[in-house]
C-alpha cells in the first residue's frame, strides 16, 4: 500500500517571521499520522521551519536546488546545504522553474540524480500547457518529460521518488483538472513507469496531483486509485487549510 502524501509548496511566499509562526501553529494541530505530510518552503525559511518541526512527523522540503555540492554558482543552494539541515524533499522541475526560469529536462535530470545521490526525496513535477491539452498532446508531453527527467535513474529510486502531475493551466488559476482527468494522467504515468522499469516500480511509485487542490476538492481527488497525494500551493499557506488537506480521511 502506498502511503498518501500531502505536501505544501509555498512558492515565493512567507517571510521567516511568517514561516516561524506557521510552523509553531502547525505543531499544535492534530494531523493524521497515517498521512505523510510536508512543507516545501523558500530556502531562507528552511532553517527555522526545520528547527521548529524537527520533533514532529511533518517533513520539510526545498523548492529547488542546483545539482553541484558547492562552487561558483551565485544564488543557488546545494544538496549538501539541504543535507546539513536534514531536509527531506526537494521539488524539481516545477512548471514555474521550467517556464519562467527556462530550466530544461537535461538540467532537471541532473538535479533528480543529484537529489537521489544525496538522499533527498525528489518531487518531480510534470504537466502540460492548456494549448497542449487542447491539441491532444498532453500525454506525449508528460511522457517526454518523464523519460528525459528520469534518464539513467535506477529502478530502486522509484520507491523514493514522487512524481507530481501538475497541468500548468490548473496551477493557481482556481481551475482543477476533473478528478477523472487527473486520475487518467496519473494512471498513464504509473503505466509508463511500468514500461520503463517494471511492474513493481509502477506499484511503488507515488504520484501526486497538483493544481488548485483545496479542502473542498481534496477528498474527491484522493479517492482516485492512481492519485496518491497532492502538491498544494495557495491552499497550503494557512495552517487551518493545510490541516484540512492533511486530514482528508476524516471528512
Ligand atoms: P496551486 O499550486 O495549488 O496554487 O494551484 C500548485 C503548485 O504549483 O504546486
Tab-separated table of C-alpha atoms and ligand atoms in Angstrom:
chain	number	residue	atom	x	y	z
A	1	UNK	CA	0.000	0.000	0.000
A	2	UNK	CA	1.264	3.423	-0.923
A	3	UNK	CA	1.129	5.966	1.891
A	4	UNK	CA	-0.800	9.136	0.956
A	5	UNK	CA	1.432	12.199	0.710
A	6	UNK	CA	0.225	15.772	1.092
A	7	UNK	CA	2.856	18.457	0.522
A	8	UNK	CA	2.568	22.238	0.586
A	9	UNK	CA	4.525	24.337	-1.882
A	10	UNK	CA	4.800	27.848	-0.509
A	11	UNK	CA	6.451	29.223	-3.668
A	12	UNK	CA	7.762	32.795	-3.124
A	13	UNK	CA	5.593	33.408	-0.078
A	14	UNK	CA	6.285	33.569	3.672
A	15	UNK	CA	8.953	35.690	5.316
A	16	UNK	CA	10.988	33.991	8.049
A	17	UNK	CA	8.729	35.644	10.636
A	18	UNK	CA	5.596	34.333	8.934
A	19	UNK	CA	7.116	30.895	8.357
A	20	UNK	CA	8.024	30.517	12.048
A	21	UNK	CA	4.515	31.499	13.133
A	22	UNK	CA	3.034	28.952	10.688
A	23	UNK	CA	5.352	26.156	11.859
A	24	UNK	CA	4.600	26.862	15.523
A	25	UNK	CA	0.882	26.790	14.846
A	26	UNK	CA	1.249	23.537	12.908
A	27	UNK	CA	2.795	21.917	15.974
A	28	UNK	CA	-0.393	22.474	17.944
A	29	UNK	CA	-2.641	20.842	15.318
A	30	UNK	CA	-3.852	17.259	15.349
A	31	UNK	CA	-2.601	15.975	11.994
A	32	UNK	CA	-3.392	12.462	10.742
A	33	UNK	CA	-0.306	10.321	11.366
A	34	UNK	CA	-1.277	7.838	8.643
A	35	UNK	CA	-0.672	10.533	6.025
A	36	UNK	CA	2.852	11.589	5.043
A	37	UNK	CA	2.963	15.353	5.082
A	38	UNK	CA	5.403	18.153	4.451
A	39	UNK	CA	6.009	21.787	3.662
A	40	UNK	CA	8.320	22.963	0.883
A	41	UNK	CA	9.488	26.437	1.775
A	42	UNK	CA	11.712	29.162	0.323
A	43	UNK	CA	15.391	28.459	1.054
A	44	UNK	CA	15.646	31.316	3.513
A	45	UNK	CA	12.876	29.795	5.688
A	46	UNK	CA	14.217	26.249	5.784
A	47	UNK	CA	16.463	26.501	8.843
A	48	UNK	CA	13.770	27.960	11.101
A	49	UNK	CA	10.952	25.749	9.837
A	50	UNK	CA	13.035	22.594	10.245
A	51	UNK	CA	14.135	23.605	13.751
A	52	UNK	CA	10.530	24.104	14.841
A	53	UNK	CA	9.209	20.934	13.203
A	54	UNK	CA	12.143	18.619	13.921
A	55	UNK	CA	10.371	16.568	16.600
A	56	UNK	CA	7.160	16.189	14.602
A	57	UNK	CA	6.275	13.946	11.669
A	58	UNK	CA	5.939	16.948	9.333
A	59	UNK	CA	8.659	16.767	6.710
A	60	UNK	CA	10.356	19.834	5.297
A	61	UNK	CA	11.413	20.355	1.704
A	62	UNK	CA	13.143	22.846	-0.546
A	63	UNK	CA	11.521	24.248	-3.678
A	64	UNK	CA	14.566	23.788	-5.881
A	65	UNK	CA	18.321	23.223	-5.756
A	66	UNK	CA	21.347	23.095	-8.033
A	67	UNK	CA	22.969	19.719	-8.703
A	68	UNK	CA	26.532	20.574	-7.635
A	69	UNK	CA	27.619	20.390	-3.991
A	70	UNK	CA	29.401	23.756	-3.899
A	71	UNK	CA	31.228	26.241	-6.068
A	72	UNK	CA	30.810	29.358	-8.144
A	73	UNK	CA	27.051	29.248	-8.729
A	74	UNK	CA	25.855	32.575	-7.374
A	75	UNK	CA	22.363	32.492	-5.961
A	76	UNK	CA	21.972	28.727	-5.874
A	77	UNK	CA	21.574	26.275	-2.991
A	78	UNK	CA	23.109	22.807	-2.998
A	79	UNK	CA	22.108	19.310	-1.900
A	80	UNK	CA	24.902	19.418	0.663
A	81	UNK	CA	23.356	22.511	2.221
A	82	UNK	CA	19.975	20.770	2.354
A	83	UNK	CA	21.571	17.679	3.923
A	84	UNK	CA	23.141	19.845	6.608
A	85	UNK	CA	19.650	20.967	7.673
A	86	UNK	CA	18.204	17.445	7.438
A	87	UNK	CA	15.804	18.477	4.713
A	88	UNK	CA	13.576	15.679	3.402
A	89	UNK	CA	12.235	16.685	-0.023
A	90	UNK	CA	13.187	18.861	-2.921
A	91	UNK	CA	10.726	19.947	-5.604
A	92	UNK	CA	12.366	19.690	-9.029
A	93	UNK	CA	11.125	20.738	-12.449
A	94	UNK	CA	8.185	22.764	-11.195
A	95	UNK	CA	6.456	24.368	-14.183
A	96	UNK	CA	7.330	27.816	-12.845
A	97	UNK	CA	11.025	26.801	-12.938
A	98	UNK	CA	10.593	25.399	-16.437
A	99	UNK	CA	8.519	28.237	-17.888
A	100	UNK	CA	9.816	31.357	-16.119
A	101	UNK	CA	13.411	30.334	-15.414
A	102	UNK	CA	13.862	28.201	-18.533
A	103	UNK	CA	15.050	25.031	-16.804
A	104	UNK	CA	15.174	22.203	-19.310
A	105	UNK	CA	14.887	18.436	-18.967
A	106	UNK	CA	18.647	17.919	-19.167
A	107	UNK	CA	19.208	20.153	-16.148
A	108	UNK	CA	16.257	18.668	-14.266
A	109	UNK	CA	17.617	15.161	-14.891
A	110	UNK	CA	20.958	16.176	-13.333
A	111	UNK	CA	19.123	17.600	-10.340
A	112	UNK	CA	16.998	14.447	-9.884
A	113	UNK	CA	20.131	12.259	-9.886
A	114	UNK	CA	21.959	14.582	-7.521
A	115	UNK	CA	18.999	14.691	-5.102
A	116	UNK	CA	18.867	10.875	-5.029
A	117	UNK	CA	22.634	10.664	-4.537
A	118	UNK	CA	22.227	12.950	-1.535
A	119	UNK	CA	19.354	11.007	-0.036
A	120	UNK	CA	16.802	13.724	-0.721
A	121	UNK	CA	13.337	12.766	-1.978
A	122	UNK	CA	12.781	14.462	-5.324
A	123	UNK	CA	9.242	15.637	-6.029
A	124	UNK	CA	9.475	15.735	-9.804
A	125	UNK	CA	6.824	17.931	-11.427
A	126	UNK	CA	5.497	17.315	-14.920
A	127	UNK	CA	2.498	18.645	-16.806
A	128	UNK	CA	1.137	20.142	-19.978
A	129	UNK	CA	0.012	23.624	-21.020
A	130	UNK	CA	-3.593	24.373	-21.957
A	131	UNK	CA	-2.621	24.516	-25.624
A	132	UNK	CA	-1.000	21.081	-25.395
A	133	UNK	CA	-4.064	19.641	-23.680
A	134	UNK	CA	-6.444	21.133	-26.222
A	135	UNK	CA	-4.414	19.882	-29.159
A	136	UNK	CA	-4.312	16.338	-27.754
A	137	UNK	CA	-0.611	16.476	-26.890
A	138	UNK	CA	-0.825	16.262	-23.082
A	139	UNK	CA	0.177	12.608	-22.806
A	140	UNK	CA	3.040	12.950	-25.263
A	141	UNK	CA	4.389	15.976	-23.374
A	142	UNK	CA	4.272	14.244	-19.998
A	143	UNK	CA	5.818	11.047	-21.375
A	144	UNK	CA	8.660	13.040	-22.876
A	145	UNK	CA	9.333	14.903	-19.659
A	146	UNK	CA	9.368	11.714	-17.591
A	147	UNK	CA	11.599	9.777	-19.986
A	148	UNK	CA	14.128	12.628	-20.090
A	149	UNK	CA	13.964	13.636	-16.416
A	150	UNK	CA	14.427	10.020	-15.284
A	151	UNK	CA	17.103	9.150	-17.797
A	152	UNK	CA	19.764	6.942	-16.095
A	153	UNK	CA	17.812	6.885	-12.847
A	154	UNK	CA	17.881	3.413	-11.251
A	155	UNK	CA	14.766	1.345	-10.725
A	156	UNK	CA	15.385	1.245	-6.950
A	157	UNK	CA	14.834	5.010	-6.835
A	158	UNK	CA	11.164	4.569	-7.755
A	159	UNK	CA	10.437	3.677	-4.131
A	160	UNK	CA	11.641	7.097	-3.063
A	161	UNK	CA	10.843	9.494	-5.830
A	162	UNK	CA	7.488	11.266	-6.009
A	163	UNK	CA	6.050	12.433	-9.318
A	164	UNK	CA	3.650	15.370	-9.219
A	165	UNK	CA	1.340	15.717	-12.197
A	166	UNK	CA	0.565	19.412	-12.418
A	167	UNK	CA	-1.284	20.598	-15.524
A	168	UNK	CA	0.010	24.135	-15.989
A	169	UNK	CA	-3.456	25.506	-16.785
A	170	UNK	CA	-4.705	24.370	-13.374
A	171	UNK	CA	-1.953	25.951	-11.265
A	172	UNK	CA	-3.058	28.965	-9.266
A	173	UNK	CA	-5.996	29.508	-11.624
A	174	UNK	CA	-8.746	28.020	-9.489
A	175	UNK	CA	-9.361	25.531	-12.328
A	176	UNK	CA	-8.806	21.968	-11.197
A	177	UNK	CA	-8.496	19.118	-13.636
A	178	UNK	CA	-11.520	16.888	-13.120
A	179	UNK	CA	-10.729	14.056	-10.739
A	180	UNK	CA	-11.195	11.674	-13.692
A	181	UNK	CA	-8.763	13.546	-15.963
A	182	UNK	CA	-6.235	13.835	-13.140
A	183	UNK	CA	-6.549	10.135	-12.378
A	184	UNK	CA	-6.247	9.219	-16.080
A	185	UNK	CA	-2.936	11.047	-16.361
A	186	UNK	CA	-1.657	9.606	-13.070
A	187	UNK	CA	-2.582	6.128	-14.364
A	188	UNK	CA	-0.751	6.843	-17.602
A	189	UNK	CA	2.336	7.903	-15.607
A	190	UNK	CA	2.121	4.755	-13.481
A	191	UNK	CA	1.938	2.569	-16.574
A	192	UNK	CA	4.824	4.440	-18.151
A	193	UNK	CA	6.964	3.757	-15.058
A	194	UNK	CA	5.957	0.102	-15.504
A	195	UNK	CA	7.197	0.202	-19.095
A	196	UNK	CA	10.459	1.997	-18.336
A	197	UNK	CA	11.200	-0.141	-15.244
A	198	UNK	CA	8.875	-2.970	-14.209
A	199	UNK	CA	5.570	-3.731	-12.547
A	200	UNK	CA	6.947	-3.424	-9.047
A	201	UNK	CA	8.248	0.073	-9.828
A	202	UNK	CA	4.821	1.099	-11.125
A	203	UNK	CA	3.187	-0.164	-7.939
A	204	UNK	CA	5.513	1.598	-5.507
A	205	UNK	CA	5.905	4.970	-7.220
A	206	UNK	CA	3.902	7.696	-5.525
A	207	UNK	CA	2.103	10.105	-7.820
A	208	UNK	CA	0.587	13.373	-6.679
A	209	UNK	CA	-1.814	15.677	-8.431
A	210	UNK	CA	-1.253	19.423	-8.158
A	211	UNK	CA	-3.187	22.421	-9.453
A	212	UNK	CA	-5.781	24.274	-7.368
A	213	UNK	CA	-6.158	21.473	-4.814
A	214	UNK	CA	-8.093	22.788	-1.818
A	215	UNK	CA	-10.049	21.447	1.163
A	216	UNK	CA	-13.208	21.412	-0.996
A	217	UNK	CA	-11.845	19.041	-3.667
A	218	UNK	CA	-9.103	17.072	-1.892
A	219	UNK	CA	-11.358	14.173	-0.856
A	220	UNK	CA	-12.634	13.558	-4.389
A	221	UNK	CA	-9.100	13.641	-5.800
A	222	UNK	CA	-7.604	11.441	-3.083
A	223	UNK	CA	-10.369	8.890	-3.630
A	224	UNK	CA	-8.973	8.105	-7.061
A	225	UNK	CA	-6.999	4.933	-7.487
A	226	UNK	CA	-3.889	6.410	-9.060
A	227	UNK	CA	-3.666	9.662	-7.102
A	228	UNK	CA	-1.528	9.121	-4.003
A	229	UNK	CA	-1.278	12.693	-2.864
A	230	UNK	CA	-1.371	16.398	-3.560
A	231	UNK	CA	1.196	19.116	-4.130
A	232	UNK	CA	-0.557	22.237	-2.982
A	233	UNK	CA	0.315	25.891	-3.466
A	234	UNK	CA	-2.261	28.525	-2.499
A	235	UNK	CA	-4.269	26.350	-0.113
A	236	UNK	CA	-1.156	25.386	1.882
A	237	UNK	CA	-0.457	28.917	3.055
A	238	UNK	CA	-2.852	28.888	6.022
A	239	UNK	CA	-2.413	26.346	8.849
A	240	UNK	CA	-6.154	25.581	9.111
A	241	UNK	CA	-6.415	24.906	5.391
A	242	UNK	CA	-3.254	22.757	5.435
A	243	UNK	CA	-4.758	20.827	8.374
A	244	UNK	CA	-7.941	20.126	6.379
A	245	UNK	CA	-5.890	18.897	3.426
A	246	UNK	CA	-3.771	16.554	5.552
A	247	UNK	CA	-6.824	15.291	7.441
A	248	UNK	CA	-8.757	14.492	4.261
A	249	UNK	CA	-9.563	10.993	5.532
A	250	UNK	CA	-11.518	12.370	8.480
A	251	UNK	CA	-14.108	14.093	6.294
B	1	LIG	P1	-1.779	25.796	-6.612
B	1	LIG	O1	-0.248	25.431	-6.950
B	1	LIG	O2	-2.247	24.768	-5.607
B	1	LIG	O3	-1.740	27.179	-6.044
B	1	LIG	O4	-2.546	25.700	-7.889
B	1	LIG	C1	0.184	24.107	-7.078
B	1	LIG	C2	1.645	24.054	-7.449
B	1	LIG	O5	2.078	24.848	-8.299
B	1	LIG	O6	2.419	23.225	-6.916
